[in-house]
Amino acid sequence: MTDTTVASSTRNEQAVERYVAFWNADTAEDQQRLASMTFIDDVQYTAPVGVLSGPAALTGFRTQFIDHVGPATFHARENPQTHNDRARLKWEIVTGEGKSFATGTDVMVIDADGLISSVTSFLDRAPEGFDPHTHH
């Protein structure tokens, strides 16, 4: 491995760590702070529920989710895979009652500064009753 490859891998792994922390932030202030450290200003998030643009949209999405399902934890199911300017994270959301809500895979593009510029999210196991056709 070259020094550039190692630096890129470390940068990407740190970006994924901040991404997970963002989804698990306890307060709006923590989430906003983490958003500024994690995403570019015009980050694009593409998921079965739709396309969101910008950190404020992601923060709002998380707030709506927690308001709907209650406390939940977003965590990695395994170590993320990284290469070049990409990272792939297999995740699970667990509710406050300890039940698995959903699993998925996010593919991120990470810029040279270590900020996420886009996320494409796939559901590996959708939440019970989820209909992707009603969420666009």
The first five atom37 places (N, CA, C, CB, O) and aatype in JSON, in Angstrom:
{
  "aatype": [12, 16, 3, 16, 16, 19, 0, 15, 15, 16, 1, 2, 6, 5, 0, 19, 6, 1, 18, 19, 0, 13, 17, 2, 0, 3, 16, 0, 6, 3, 5, 5, 1, 10, 0, 15, 12, 16, 13, 9, 3, 3, 19, 5, 18, 16, 0, 14, 19, 7, 19, 10, 15, 7, 14, 0, 0, 10, 16, 7, 13, 1, 16, 5, 13, 9, 3, 8, 19, 7, 14, 0, 16, 13, 8, 0, 1, 6, 2, 14, 5, 16, 8, 2, 3, 1, 0, 1, 10, 11, 17, 6, 9, 19, 16, 7, 6, 7, 11, 15, 13, 0, 16, 7, 16, 3, 19, 12, 19, 9, 3, 0, 3, 7, 10, 9, 15, 15, 19, 16, 15, 13, 10, 3, 1, 0, 14, 6, 7, 13, 3, 14, 8, 16, 8, 8],
  "atom_mask": [
    [1, 1, 1, 1, 1],
    [1, 1, 1, 1, 1],
    [1, 1, 1, 1, 1],
    [1, 1, 1, 1, 1],
    [1, 1, 1, 1, 1],
    [1, 1, 1, 1, 1],
    [1, 1, 1, 1, 1],
    [1, 1, 1, 1, 1],
    [1, 1, 1, 1, 1],
    [1, 1, 1, 1, 1],
    [1, 1, 1, 1, 1],
    [1, 1, 1, 1, 1],
    [1, 1, 1, 1, 1],
    [1, 1, 1, 1, 1],
    [1, 1, 1, 1, 1],
    [1, 1, 1, 1, 1],
    [1, 1, 1, 1, 1],
    [1, 1, 1, 1, 1],
    [1, 1, 1, 1, 1],
    [1, 1, 1, 1, 1],
    [1, 1, 1, 1, 1],
    [1, 1, 1, 1, 1],
    [1, 1, 1, 1, 1],
    [1, 1, 1, 1, 1],
    [1, 1, 1, 1, 1],
    [1, 1, 1, 1, 1],
    [1, 1, 1, 1, 1],
    [1, 1, 1, 1, 1],
    [1, 1, 1, 1, 1],
    [1, 1, 1, 1, 1],
    [1, 1, 1, 1, 1],
    [1, 1, 1, 1, 1],
    [1, 1, 1, 1, 1],
    [1, 1, 1, 1, 1],
    [1, 1, 1, 1, 1],
    [1, 1, 1, 1, 1],
    [1, 1, 1, 1, 1],
    [1, 1, 1, 1, 1],
    [1, 1, 1, 1, 1],
    [1, 1, 1, 1, 1],
    [1, 1, 1, 1, 1],
    [1, 1, 1, 1, 1],
    [1, 1, 1, 1, 1],
    [1, 1, 1, 1, 1],
    [1, 1, 1, 1, 1],
    [1, 1, 1, 1, 1],
    [1, 1, 1, 1, 1],
    [1, 1, 1, 1, 1],
    [1, 1, 1, 1, 1],
    [1, 1, 1, 0, 1],
    [1, 1, 1, 1, 1],
    [1, 1, 1, 1, 1],
    [1, 1, 1, 1, 1],
    [1, 1, 1, 0, 1],
    [1, 1, 1, 1, 1],
    [1, 1, 1, 1, 1],
    [1, 1, 1, 1, 1],
    [1, 1, 1, 1, 1],
    [1, 1, 1, 1, 1],
    [1, 1, 1, 0, 1],
    [1, 1, 1, 1, 1],
    [1, 1, 1, 1, 1],
    [1, 1, 1, 1, 1],
    [1, 1, 1, 1, 1],
    [1, 1, 1, 1, 1],
    [1, 1, 1, 1, 1],
    [1, 1, 1, 1, 1],
    [1, 1, 1, 1, 1],
    [1, 1, 1, 1, 1],
    [1, 1, 1, 0, 1],
    [1, 1, 1, 1, 1],
    [1, 1, 1, 1, 1],
    [1, 1, 1, 1, 1],
    [1, 1, 1, 1, 1],
    [1, 1, 1, 1, 1],
    [1, 1, 1, 1, 1],
    [1, 1, 1, 1, 1],
    [1, 1, 1, 1, 1],
    [1, 1, 1, 1, 1],
    [1, 1, 1, 1, 1],
    [1, 1, 1, 1, 1],
    [1, 1, 1, 1, 1],
    [1, 1, 1, 1, 1],
    [1, 1, 1, 1, 1],
    [1, 1, 1, 1, 1],
    [1, 1, 1, 1, 1],
    [1, 1, 1, 1, 1],
    [1, 1, 1, 1, 1],
    [1, 1, 1, 1, 1],
    [1, 1, 1, 1, 1],
    [1, 1, 1, 1, 1],
    [1, 1, 1, 1, 1],
    [1, 1, 1, 1, 1],
    [1, 1, 1, 1, 1],
    [1, 1, 1, 1, 1],
    [1, 1, 1, 0, 1],
    [1, 1, 1, 1, 1],
    [1, 1, 1, 0, 1],
    [1, 1, 1, 1, 1],
    [1, 1, 1, 1, 1],
    [1, 1, 1, 1, 1],
    [1, 1, 1, 1, 1],
    [1, 1, 1, 1, 1],
    [1, 1, 1, 0, 1],
    [1, 1, 1, 1, 1],
    [1, 1, 1, 1, 1],
    [1, 1, 1, 1, 1],
    [1, 1, 1, 1, 1],
    [1, 1, 1, 1, 1],
    [1, 1, 1, 1, 1],
    [1, 1, 1, 1, 1],
    [1, 1, 1, 1, 1],
    [1, 1, 1, 1, 1],
    [1, 1, 1, 0, 1],
    [1, 1, 1, 1, 1],
    [1, 1, 1, 1, 1],
    [1, 1, 1, 1, 1],
    [1, 1, 1, 1, 1],
    [1, 1, 1, 1, 1],
    [1, 1, 1, 1, 1],
    [1, 1, 1, 1, 1],
    [1, 1, 1, 1, 1],
    [1, 1, 1, 1, 1],
    [1, 1, 1, 1, 1],
    [1, 1, 1, 1, 1],
    [1, 1, 1, 1, 1],
    [1, 1, 1, 1, 1],
    [1, 1, 1, 1, 1],
    [1, 1, 1, 0, 1],
    [1, 1, 1, 1, 1],
    [1, 1, 1, 1, 1],
    [1, 1, 1, 1, 1],
    [1, 1, 1, 1, 1],
    [1, 1, 1, 1, 1],
    [1, 1, 1, 1, 1],
    [1, 1, 1, 1, 1]
  ],
  "atom_positions": [
    [[0.83, -1.18, 0.0], [0.0, 0.0, 0.0], [0.88, 1.25, 0.0], [-0.95, 0.0, 1.21], [1.91, 1.3, 0.68]],
    [[0.46, 2.22, -0.75], [1.19, 3.48, -0.77], [0.71, 4.36, 0.38], [1.0, 4.2, -2.13], [-0.34, 4.11, 0.96]],
    [[1.5, 5.39, 0.69], [1.09, 6.33, 1.74], [-0.23, 7.0, 1.38], [2.17, 7.39, 1.96], [-1.05, 7.26, 2.26]],
    [[-0.44, 7.28, 0.1], [-1.68, 7.91, -0.36], [-2.87, 6.98, -0.13], [-1.58, 8.29, -1.84], [-3.93, 7.43, 0.29]],
    [[-2.69, 5.7, -0.41], [-3.76, 4.73, -0.21], [-4.12, 4.6, 1.27], [-3.36, 3.37, -0.77], [-5.3, 4.54, 1.62]],
    [[-3.11, 4.57, 2.13], [-3.35, 4.47, 3.57], [-4.05, 5.73, 4.07], [-2.01, 4.26, 4.33], [-5.0, 5.63, 4.85]],
    [[-3.61, 6.89, 3.63], [-4.23, 8.15, 4.04], [-5.68, 8.21, 3.58], [-3.45, 9.35, 3.48], [-6.55, 8.65, 4.33]],
    [[-5.95, 7.76, 2.34], [-7.31, 7.76, 1.81], [-8.19, 6.81, 2.62], [-7.31, 7.35, 0.32], [-9.32, 7.15, 2.95]],
    [[-7.67, 5.64, 2.95], [-8.43, 4.67, 3.72], [-8.75, 5.22, 5.11], [-7.65, 3.35, 3.83], [-9.88, 5.1, 5.58]],
    [[-7.77, 5.82, 5.77], [-7.97, 6.41, 7.1], [-8.98, 7.54, 7.03], [-6.64, 6.91, 7.69], [-9.88, 7.62, 7.86]],
    [[-8.85, 8.42, 6.04], [-9.78, 9.54, 5.85], [-11.2, 9.01, 5.69], [-9.37, 10.39, 4.63], [-12.13, 9.53, 6.3]],
    [[-11.37, 7.99, 4.87], [-12.7, 7.43, 4.62], [-13.28, 6.77, 5.87], [-12.63, 6.41, 3.48], [-14.46, 6.93, 6.17]],
    [[-12.46, 6.05, 6.6], [-12.93, 5.39, 7.82], [-13.36, 6.43, 8.85], [-11.82, 4.49, 8.42], [-14.36, 6.24, 9.54]],
    [[-12.62, 7.53, 8.96], [-13.0, 8.59, 9.88], [-14.31, 9.26, 9.45], [-11.88, 9.64, 9.98], [-15.13, 9.6, 10.29]],
    [[-14.5, 9.43, 8.15], [-15.75, 10.01, 7.64], [-16.93, 9.1, 8.0], [-15.67, 10.21, 6.11], [-17.99, 9.6, 8.39]],
    [[-16.75, 7.8, 7.88], [-17.83, 6.86, 8.21], [-18.12, 6.91, 9.71], [-17.46, 5.4, 7.79], [-19.28, 6.86, 10.12]],
    [[-17.08, 7.02, 10.54], [-17.29, 7.12, 11.99], [-18.11, 8.36, 12.33], [-15.94, 7.16, 12.72], [-19.02, 8.3, 13.16]],
    [[-17.8, 9.49, 11.7], [-18.56, 10.72, 11.94], [-20.0, 10.56, 11.43], [-17.88, 11.93, 11.25], [-20.94, 11.07, 12.06]],
    [[-20.18, 9.87, 10.31], [-21.51, 9.62, 9.74], [-22.38, 8.85, 10.73], [-21.39, 8.84, 8.41], [-23.53, 9.22, 10.97]],
    [[-21.84, 7.79, 11.31], [-22.58, 7.0, 12.3], [-22.88, 7.87, 13.52], [-21.77, 5.73, 12.73], [-24.0, 7.84, 14.04]],
    [[-21.91, 8.64, 13.98], [-22.12, 9.53, 15.13], [-23.22, 10.55, 14.83], [-20.81, 10.24, 15.5], [-24.03, 10.86, 15.71]],
    [[-23.24, 11.08, 13.6], [-24.29, 12.03, 13.21], [-25.67, 11.42, 13.41], [-24.1, 12.47, 11.75], [-26.54, 12.05, 14.01]],
    [[-25.88, 10.21, 12.92], [-27.21, 9.58, 13.03], [-27.57, 9.27, 14.47], [-27.25, 8.3, 12.2], [-28.75, 9.1, 14.79]],
    [[-26.57, 9.18, 15.36], [-26.83, 8.83, 16.76], [-26.72, 10.01, 17.71], [-25.88, 7.77, 17.19], [-26.77, 9.82, 18.92]],
    [[-26.56, 11.22, 17.21], [-26.4, 12.4, 18.07], [-27.59, 12.54, 19.01], [-26.24, 13.67, 17.21], [-28.74, 12.37, 18.62]],
    [[-27.29, 12.86, 20.27], [-28.33, 12.96, 21.29], [-29.1, 14.27, 21.24], [-27.72, 12.8, 22.65], [-30.29, 14.31, 21.58]],
    [[-28.45, 15.34, 20.81], [-29.11, 16.64, 20.81], [-29.02, 17.26, 19.42], [-28.47, 17.59, 21.87], [-28.2, 16.87, 18.59]],
    [[-29.89, 18.23, 19.18], [-29.86, 18.95, 17.9], [-28.52, 19.67, 17.73], [-31.03, 19.96, 17.83], [-27.99, 19.73, 16.62]],
    [[-27.97, 20.2, 18.82], [-26.69, 20.89, 18.74], [-25.58, 19.93, 18.34], [-26.35, 21.55, 20.09], [-24.74, 20.26, 17.49]],
    [[-25.56, 18.74, 18.94], [-24.55, 17.73, 18.57], [-24.72, 17.32, 17.11], [-24.66, 16.5, 19.49], [-23.73, 17.16, 16.39]],
    [[-25.96, 17.14, 16.69], [-26.19, 16.72, 15.32], [-25.74, 17.81, 14.33], [-27.68, 16.38, 15.1], [-25.13, 17.49, 13.31]],
    [[-26.03, 19.06, 14.62], [-25.58, 20.15, 13.74], [-24.07, 20.25, 13.7], [-26.18, 21.47, 14.2], [-23.49, 20.46, 12.63]],
    [[-23.42, 20.1, 14.86], [-21.96, 20.13, 14.91], [-21.38, 18.99, 14.09], [-21.46, 20.05, 16.37], [-20.45, 19.19, 13.3]],
    [[-21.92, 17.8, 14.27], [-21.44, 16.64, 13.51], [-21.73, 16.78, 12.02], [-22.06, 15.36, 14.04], [-20.92, 16.36, 11.2]],
    [[-22.87, 17.36, 11.67], [-23.21, 17.56, 10.25], [-22.14, 18.42, 9.58], [-24.6, 18.21, 10.11], [-21.71, 18.13, 8.46]],
    [[-21.72, 19.48, 10.26], [-20.72, 20.38, 9.66], [-19.36, 19.71, 9.53], [-20.59, 21.65, 10.48], [-18.55, 20.09, 8.69]],
    [[-19.1, 18.72, 10.36], [-17.82, 17.99, 10.31], [-17.88, 16.78, 9.37], [-17.43, 17.53, 11.71], [-16.85, 16.17, 9.09]],
    [[-19.09, 16.43, 8.9], [-19.29, 15.18, 8.16], [-19.64, 15.38, 6.7], [-20.36, 14.38, 8.82], [-19.19, 14.61, 5.85]],
    [[-20.43, 16.41, 6.38], [-20.99, 16.57, 5.04], [-20.56, 17.87, 4.39], [-22.5, 16.51, 5.1], [-20.29, 18.86, 5.07]],
    [[-20.49, 17.86, 3.05], [-20.35, 19.11, 2.32], [-21.69, 19.84, 2.4], [-19.91, 18.87, 0.83], [-22.71, 19.23, 2.72]],
    [[-21.69, 21.12, 2.09], [-22.92, 21.92, 2.22], [-24.07, 21.45, 1.34], [-22.61, 23.34, 1.9], [-25.23, 21.61, 1.71]],
    [[-23.74, 20.87, 0.19], [-24.82, 20.42, -0.7], [-24.81, 18.9, -0.88], [-24.69, 21.1, -2.07], [-25.03, 18.39, -1.97]],
    [[-24.56, 18.2, 0.23], [-24.57, 16.74, 0.21], [-25.89, 16.24, -0.36], [-24.34, 16.17, 1.63], [-26.95, 16.8, -0.09]],
    [[-25.82, 15.18, -1.16], [-27.01, 14.54, -1.72], [-27.18, 13.18, -1.06], [-26.9, 14.4, -3.28], [-26.25, 12.37, -1.02]],
    [[-28.38, 12.94, -0.53], [-28.71, 11.68, 0.12], [-29.86, 11.07, -0.67], [-29.1, 11.89, 1.65], [-30.97, 11.61, -0.7]],
    [[-29.6, 9.94, -1.31], [-30.6, 9.28, -2.14], [-30.96, 7.94, -1.49], [-30.07, 9.07, -3.61], [-30.1, 7.08, -1.29]],
    [[-32.24, 7.8, -1.16], [-32.72, 6.61, -0.46], [-34.11, 6.25, -0.99], [-32.77, 6.85, 1.09], [-34.72, 7.04, -1.71]],
    [[-34.6, 5.07, -0.65], [-35.94, 4.69, -1.1], [-37.02, 5.69, -0.7], [-36.29, 3.34, -0.57], [-38.06, 5.77, -1.36]],
    [[-36.8, 6.45, 0.38], [-37.81, 7.44, 0.81], [-37.73, 8.73, 0.02], [-37.63, 7.74, 2.29], [-38.62, 9.57, 0.14]],
    [[-36.68, 8.9, -0.8], [-36.56, 10.11, -1.61], [-35.15, 10.62, -1.66], [0.0, 0.0, 0.0], [-34.21, 9.97, -1.2]],
    [[-35.0, 11.82, -2.22], [-33.71, 12.46, -2.35], [-33.71, 13.7, -1.46], [-33.4, 12.84, -3.83], [-34.59, 14.55, -1.56]],
    [[-32.7, 13.77, -0.6], [-32.55, 14.91, 0.3], [-31.28, 15.65, -0.08], [-32.52, 14.45, 1.79], [-30.29, 15.04, -0.48]],
    [[-31.3, 16.98, 0.06], [-30.14, 17.79, -0.27], [-29.77, 18.67, 0.91], [-30.4, 18.65, -1.52], [-30.61, 19.41, 1.43]],
    [[-28.52, 18.58, 1.33], [-28.0, 19.43, 2.38], [-28.13, 18.83, 3.77], [0.0, 0.0, 0.0], [-29.02, 18.02, 4.03]],
    [[-27.21, 19.23, 4.66], [-27.23, 18.73, 6.04], [-28.53, 19.02, 6.78], [-26.08, 19.32, 6.8], [-28.97, 18.19, 7.58]],
    [[-29.15, 20.17, 6.54], [-30.4, 20.5, 7.24], [-31.5, 19.49, 6.88], [-30.86, 21.92, 6.89], [-32.3, 19.13, 7.74]],
    [[-31.54, 19.05, 5.64], [-32.54, 18.06, 5.23], [-32.28, 16.72, 5.92], [-32.53, 17.87, 3.7], [-33.22, 16.04, 6.32]],
    [[-31.01, 16.35, 6.07], [-30.69, 15.1, 6.77], [-31.03, 15.2, 8.25], [-29.2, 14.75, 6.59], [-31.54, 14.25, 8.84]],
    [[-30.74, 16.35, 8.85], [-31.09, 16.56, 10.25], [-32.59, 16.47, 10.44], [-30.55, 17.92, 10.74], [-33.07, 15.85, 11.39]],
    [[-33.35, 17.09, 9.54], [-34.81, 17.03, 9.61], [-35.34, 15.62, 9.44], [0.0, 0.0, 0.0], [-36.28, 15.21, 10.12]],
    [[-34.72, 14.86, 8.53], [-35.13, 13.47, 8.3], [-34.93, 12.65, 9.57], [-34.32, 12.86, 7.13], [-35.8, 11.86, 9.95]],
    [[-33.79, 12.82, 10.21], [-33.52, 12.09, 11.44], [-34.51, 12.47, 12.53], [-32.08, 12.34, 11.91], [-35.02, 11.6, 13.23]],
    [[-34.8, 13.75, 12.67], [-35.75, 14.21, 13.68], [-37.13, 13.61, 13.44], [-35.83, 15.75, 13.67], [-37.78, 13.16, 14.38]],
    [[-37.58, 13.6, 12.19], [-38.88, 13.0, 11.86], [-38.88, 11.51, 12.18], [-39.22, 13.22, 10.37], [-39.87, 10.98, 12.69]],
    [[-37.79, 10.84, 11.88], [-37.7, 9.41, 12.15], [-37.84, 9.13, 13.64], [-36.37, 8.84, 11.63], [-38.64, 8.29, 14.05]],
    [[-37.06, 9.85, 14.47], [-37.1, 9.64, 15.92], [-38.48, 10.01, 16.47], [-35.99, 10.48, 16.62], [-38.99, 9.34, 17.36]],
    [[-39.08, 11.08, 15.94], [-40.42, 11.46, 16.38], [-41.43, 10.35, 16.07], [-40.85, 12.77, 15.71], [-42.39, 10.16, 16.81]],
    [[-41.21, 9.63, 14.97], [-42.13, 8.57, 14.54], [-41.92, 7.26, 15.29], [-41.97, 8.34, 13.05], [-42.89, 6.64, 15.73]],
    [[-40.66, 6.82, 15.44], [-40.4, 5.5, 16.02], [-39.86, 5.54, 17.44], [-39.44, 4.75, 15.16], [-39.81, 4.5, 18.11]],
    [[-39.46, 6.71, 17.92], [-38.87, 6.8, 19.25], [-37.37, 6.59, 19.18], [0.0, 0.0, 0.0], [-36.79, 6.52, 18.1]],
    [[-36.74, 6.47, 20.33], [-35.28, 6.32, 20.37], [-34.82, 5.14, 19.51], [-34.8, 6.13, 21.81], [-35.45, 4.08, 19.49]],
    [[-33.72, 5.36, 18.81], [-33.17, 4.31, 17.96], [-31.66, 4.54, 17.82], [-33.85, 4.3, 16.55], [-31.17, 5.65, 17.95]],
    [[-30.97, 3.46, 17.56], [-29.52, 3.51, 17.36], [-29.19, 2.99, 15.97], [-28.78, 2.69, 18.45], [-29.69, 1.95, 15.54]],
    [[-28.34, 3.74, 15.29], [-27.85, 3.39, 13.96], [-26.44, 2.86, 14.16], [-27.89, 4.63, 12.95], [-25.59, 3.58, 14.69]],
    [[-26.17, 1.63, 13.75], [-24.81, 1.1, 13.95], [-24.37, 0.24, 12.77], [-24.74, 0.29, 15.25], [-25.18, -0.26, 12.0]],
    [[-23.06, 0.1, 12.67], [-22.47, -0.73, 11.62], [-22.68, -2.2, 11.94], [-20.96, -0.42, 11.46], [-22.54, -2.62, 13.09]],
    [[-23.04, -2.97, 10.91], [-23.16, -4.42, 11.08], [-21.81, -5.11, 10.91], [-24.17, -5.0, 10.08], [-21.62, -6.23, 11.37]],
    [[-20.9, -4.43, 10.26], [-19.54, -4.93, 10.07], [-18.66, -3.73, 9.76], [-19.45, -6.02, 8.93], [-19.17, -2.63, 9.54]],
    [[-17.36, -3.94, 9.75], [-16.45, -2.84, 9.43], [-16.74, -2.34, 8.02], [-14.97, -3.29, 9.55], [-16.97, -3.13, 7.11]],
    [[-16.73, -1.01, 7.84], [-16.99, -0.48, 6.5], [-15.88, -0.86, 5.53], [-17.14, 1.05, 6.54], [-14.73, -1.07, 5.92]],
    [[-16.25, -0.95, 4.27], [-15.27, -1.17, 3.21], [-14.99, 0.18, 2.56], [-15.79, -2.22, 2.15], [-15.91, 0.97, 2.33]],
    [[-13.72, 0.43, 2.28], [-13.35, 1.7, 1.66], [-12.37, 1.46, 0.53], [-12.76, 2.66, 2.69], [-11.58, 0.52, 0.57]],
    [[-12.43, 2.32, -0.47], [-11.4, 2.39, -1.51], [-11.55, 3.71, -2.25], [-11.5, 1.19, -2.49], [-12.66, 4.23, -2.39]],
    [[-10.45, 4.23, -2.7], [-10.41, 5.5, -3.41], [-11.22, 6.55, -2.65], [-10.94, 5.34, -4.85], [-10.9, 6.86, -1.5]],
    [[-12.27, 7.09, -3.26], [-13.09, 8.1, -2.59], [-14.46, 7.54, -2.19], [-13.27, 9.32, -3.51], [-15.43, 8.29, -2.1]],
    [[-14.53, 6.23, -1.96], [-15.8, 5.57, -1.65], [-15.72, 4.79, -0.33], [-16.21, 4.63, -2.79], [-14.66, 4.33, 0.09]],
    [[-16.9, 4.68, 0.29], [-17.03, 3.81, 1.46], [-18.39, 3.13, 1.38], [-16.89, 4.63, 2.8], [-19.37, 3.72, 0.91]],
    [[-18.43, 1.9, 1.84], [-19.69, 1.14, 1.9], [-19.89, 0.69, 3.33], [-19.68, -0.09, 0.91], [-19.04, 0.03, 3.92]],
    [[-21.04, 1.07, 3.88], [-21.37, 0.77, 5.26], [-22.64, -0.07, 5.3], [-21.53, 2.06, 6.09], [-23.69, 0.35, 4.83]],
    [[-22.52, -1.27, 5.87], [-23.7, -2.09, 6.13], [-24.16, -1.74, 7.54], [-23.4, -3.64, 5.97], [-23.39, -1.84, 8.49]],
    [[-25.44, -1.33, 7.67], [-25.92, -0.82, 8.94], [-27.2, -1.52, 9.39], [-26.17, 0.67, 8.83], [-27.84, -2.26, 8.65]],
    [[-27.53, -1.24, 10.65], [-28.78, -1.69, 11.24], [-29.3, -0.58, 12.14], [-28.6, -3.03, 12.04], [-28.52, 0.11, 12.79]],
    [[-30.6, -0.41, 12.17], [-31.24, 0.5, 13.11], [-31.96, -0.37, 14.14], [-32.23, 1.49, 12.38], [-32.77, -1.23, 13.79]],
    [[-31.65, -0.12, 15.41], [-32.26, -0.86, 16.51], [-33.07, 0.14, 17.34], [-31.18, -1.59, 17.39], [-32.55, 1.19, 17.73]],
    [[-34.32, -0.19, 17.62], [-35.17, 0.71, 18.41], [-34.75, 0.68, 19.87], [-36.66, 0.32, 18.27], [-33.96, -0.15, 20.29]],
    [[-35.3, 1.62, 20.62], [-35.01, 1.7, 22.05], [-35.44, 0.47, 22.81], [0.0, 0.0, 0.0], [-34.96, 0.21, 23.92]],
    [[-36.35, -0.31, 22.23], [-36.8, -1.56, 22.86], [-35.88, -2.73, 22.52], [-38.22, -1.9, 22.42], [-36.11, -3.86, 22.96]],
    [[-34.81, -2.45, 21.74], [-33.86, -3.49, 21.38], [-34.26, -4.31, 20.17], [0.0, 0.0, 0.0], [-33.65, -5.35, 19.9]],
    [[-35.29, -3.87, 19.43], [-35.73, -4.6, 18.25], [-35.08, -4.04, 17.0], [-37.26, -4.55, 18.13], [-34.91, -2.83, 16.86]],
    [[-34.73, -4.93, 16.1], [-34.17, -4.51, 14.82], [-35.28, -3.89, 13.98], [-33.5, -5.71, 14.07], [-36.29, -4.53, 13.72]],
    [[-35.08, -2.65, 13.56], [-36.07, -1.93, 12.78], [-35.86, -2.17, 11.29], [-36.01, -0.43, 13.09], [-36.82, -2.42, 10.55]],
    [[-34.6, -2.08, 10.85], [-34.27, -2.26, 9.44], [-32.77, -2.45, 9.31], [-34.74, -1.04, 8.58], [-32.0, -2.13, 10.21]],
    [[-32.36, -3.0, 8.16], [-30.94, -3.08, 7.82], [-30.77, -2.51, 6.42], [-30.41, -4.56, 7.9], [-31.7, -2.49, 5.61]],
    [[-29.57, -2.05, 6.15], [-29.31, -1.49, 4.84], [-27.84, -1.35, 4.56], [0.0, 0.0, 0.0], [-26.98, -1.75, 5.35]],
    [[-27.56, -0.76, 3.41], [-26.19, -0.5, 2.98], [-26.14, 0.9, 2.4], [-25.71, -1.57, 1.93], [-26.93, 1.25, 1.52]],
    [[-25.21, 1.7, 2.89], [-25.0, 3.04, 2.37], [-23.67, 3.09, 1.64], [-25.04, 4.09, 3.51], [-22.65, 2.59, 2.14]],
    [[-23.68, 3.68, 0.46], [-22.47, 3.9, -0.32], [-22.23, 5.41, -0.33], [-22.58, 3.31, -1.78], [-23.08, 6.18, -0.78]],
    [[-21.07, 5.81, 0.15], [-20.73, 7.22, 0.29], [-19.59, 7.61, -0.64], [-20.35, 7.54, 1.72], [-18.69, 6.81, -0.92]],
    [[-19.64, 8.85, -1.12], [-18.53, 9.45, -1.84], [-17.93, 10.48, -0.89], [-18.99, 10.1, -3.22], [-18.65, 11.31, -0.33]],
    [[-16.62, 10.42, -0.72], [-15.92, 11.25, 0.26], [-14.9, 12.11, -0.47], [-15.24, 10.38, 1.36], [-14.08, 11.6, -1.24]],
    [[-14.95, 13.42, -0.22], [-14.04, 14.33, -0.92], [-12.65, 14.33, -0.28], [-14.61, 15.75, -0.93], [-12.42, 13.65, 0.72]],
    [[-11.73, 15.08, -0.87], [-10.34, 15.09, -0.42], [-10.19, 15.65, 0.99], [-9.5, 15.92, -1.38], [-9.18, 15.38, 1.66]],
    [[-11.18, 16.42, 1.46], [-11.14, 16.95, 2.83], [-11.76, 16.0, 3.84], [-11.86, 18.29, 2.88], [-11.81, 16.32, 5.03]],
    [[-12.23, 14.84, 3.39], [-12.83, 13.87, 4.29], [-14.29, 14.12, 4.57], [0.0, 0.0, 0.0], [-14.85, 13.56, 5.52]],
    [[-14.94, 14.96, 3.76], [-16.36, 15.24, 3.93], [-17.17, 14.41, 2.93], [-16.66, 16.75, 3.74], [-16.73, 14.19, 1.8]],
    [[-18.32, 13.97, 3.35], [-19.19, 13.15, 2.5], [-19.95, 14.07, 1.56], [-20.17, 12.3, 3.36], [-20.62, 15.01, 1.98]],
    [[-19.84, 13.77, 0.25], [-20.54, 14.58, -0.75], [-21.83, 13.93, -1.22], [-19.64, 14.84, -1.94], [-22.74, 14.62, -1.69]],
    [[-21.92, 12.62, -1.12], [-23.17, 11.95, -1.47], [-23.28, 10.61, -0.76], [-23.26, 11.75, -2.99], [-22.29, 9.97, -0.41]],
    [[-24.53, 10.23, -0.55], [-24.85, 8.93, 0.06], [-25.96, 8.31, -0.77], [-25.27, 9.08, 1.57], [-26.97, 8.96, -1.07]],
    [[-25.77, 7.06, -1.15], [-26.84, 6.28, -1.76], [-27.16, 5.17, -0.78], [-26.42, 5.72, -3.19], [-26.3, 4.34, -0.46]],
    [[-28.4, 5.16, -0.31], [-28.81, 4.22, 0.73], [-29.74, 3.16, 0.15], [-29.49, 4.96, 1.9], [-30.69, 3.48, -0.55]],
    [[-29.43, 1.92, 0.46], [-30.25, 0.79, 0.03], [-30.79, 0.07, 1.27], [-29.43, -0.2, -0.87], [-30.09, -0.06, 2.27]],
    [[-32.03, -0.38, 1.2], [-32.59, -1.19, 2.27], [-32.31, -2.66, 1.97], [-34.11, -0.94, 2.43], [-32.73, -3.18, 0.93]],
    [[-31.62, -3.32, 2.89], [-31.4, -4.76, 2.76], [-32.6, -5.52, 3.34], [-30.09, -5.19, 3.46], [-33.02, -6.54, 2.82]],
    [[-33.12, -4.98, 4.44], [-34.35, -5.49, 5.04], [-35.15, -4.28, 5.46], [-34.06, -6.46, 6.26], [-34.79, -3.58, 6.41]],
    [[-36.23, -4.03, 4.76], [-37.05, -2.85, 5.01], [-37.81, -2.99, 6.33], [-38.04, -2.63, 3.85], [-38.02, -4.1, 6.82]],
    [[-38.22, -1.86, 6.9], [-39.05, -1.92, 8.1], [-40.37, -2.61, 7.79], [-39.31, -0.51, 8.67], [-40.85, -2.58, 6.65]],
    [[-40.94, -3.22, 8.79], [-42.23, -3.88, 8.61], [-43.26, -2.9, 8.08], [-42.71, -4.5, 9.94], [-43.41, -1.8, 8.61]],
    [[-43.97, -3.3, 7.03], [-45.01, -2.47, 6.45], [-44.52, -1.38, 5.51], [0.0, 0.0, 0.0], [-45.33, -0.6, 5.01]],
    [[-43.22, -1.31, 5.26], [-42.68, -0.26, 4.39], [-43.06, -0.52, 2.93], [-41.15, -0.18, 4.54], [-42.86, -1.62, 2.41]],
    [[-43.6, 0.5, 2.28], [-43.92, 0.44, 0.86], [-43.15, 1.55, 0.17], [-45.45, 0.56, 0.61], [-43.52, 2.72, 0.31]],
    [[-42.1, 1.23, -0.58], [-41.27, 2.28, -1.19], [-42.04, 3.14, -2.19], [-40.08, 1.66, -1.89], [-41.62, 4.26, -2.47]],
    [[-43.13, 2.65, -2.71], [-43.9, 3.39, -3.7], [-44.7, 4.55, -3.08], [-44.84, 2.46, -4.43], [-45.1, 5.47, -3.78]],
    [[-44.92, 4.49, -1.77], [-45.65, 5.57, -1.09], [-44.72, 6.61, -0.5], [-46.54, 5.0, -0.01], [-45.19, 7.57, 0.1]],
    [[-43.41, 6.44, -0.64], [-42.45, 7.32, 0.02], [-41.67, 8.2, -0.95], [-41.49, 6.5, 0.83], [-40.69, 8.82, -0.53]],
    [[-42.03, 8.27, -2.19], [-41.26, 9.08, -3.15], [-41.82, 10.47, -3.23], [-41.25, 8.45, -4.53], [-41.3, 11.3, -3.98]]
  ]
}
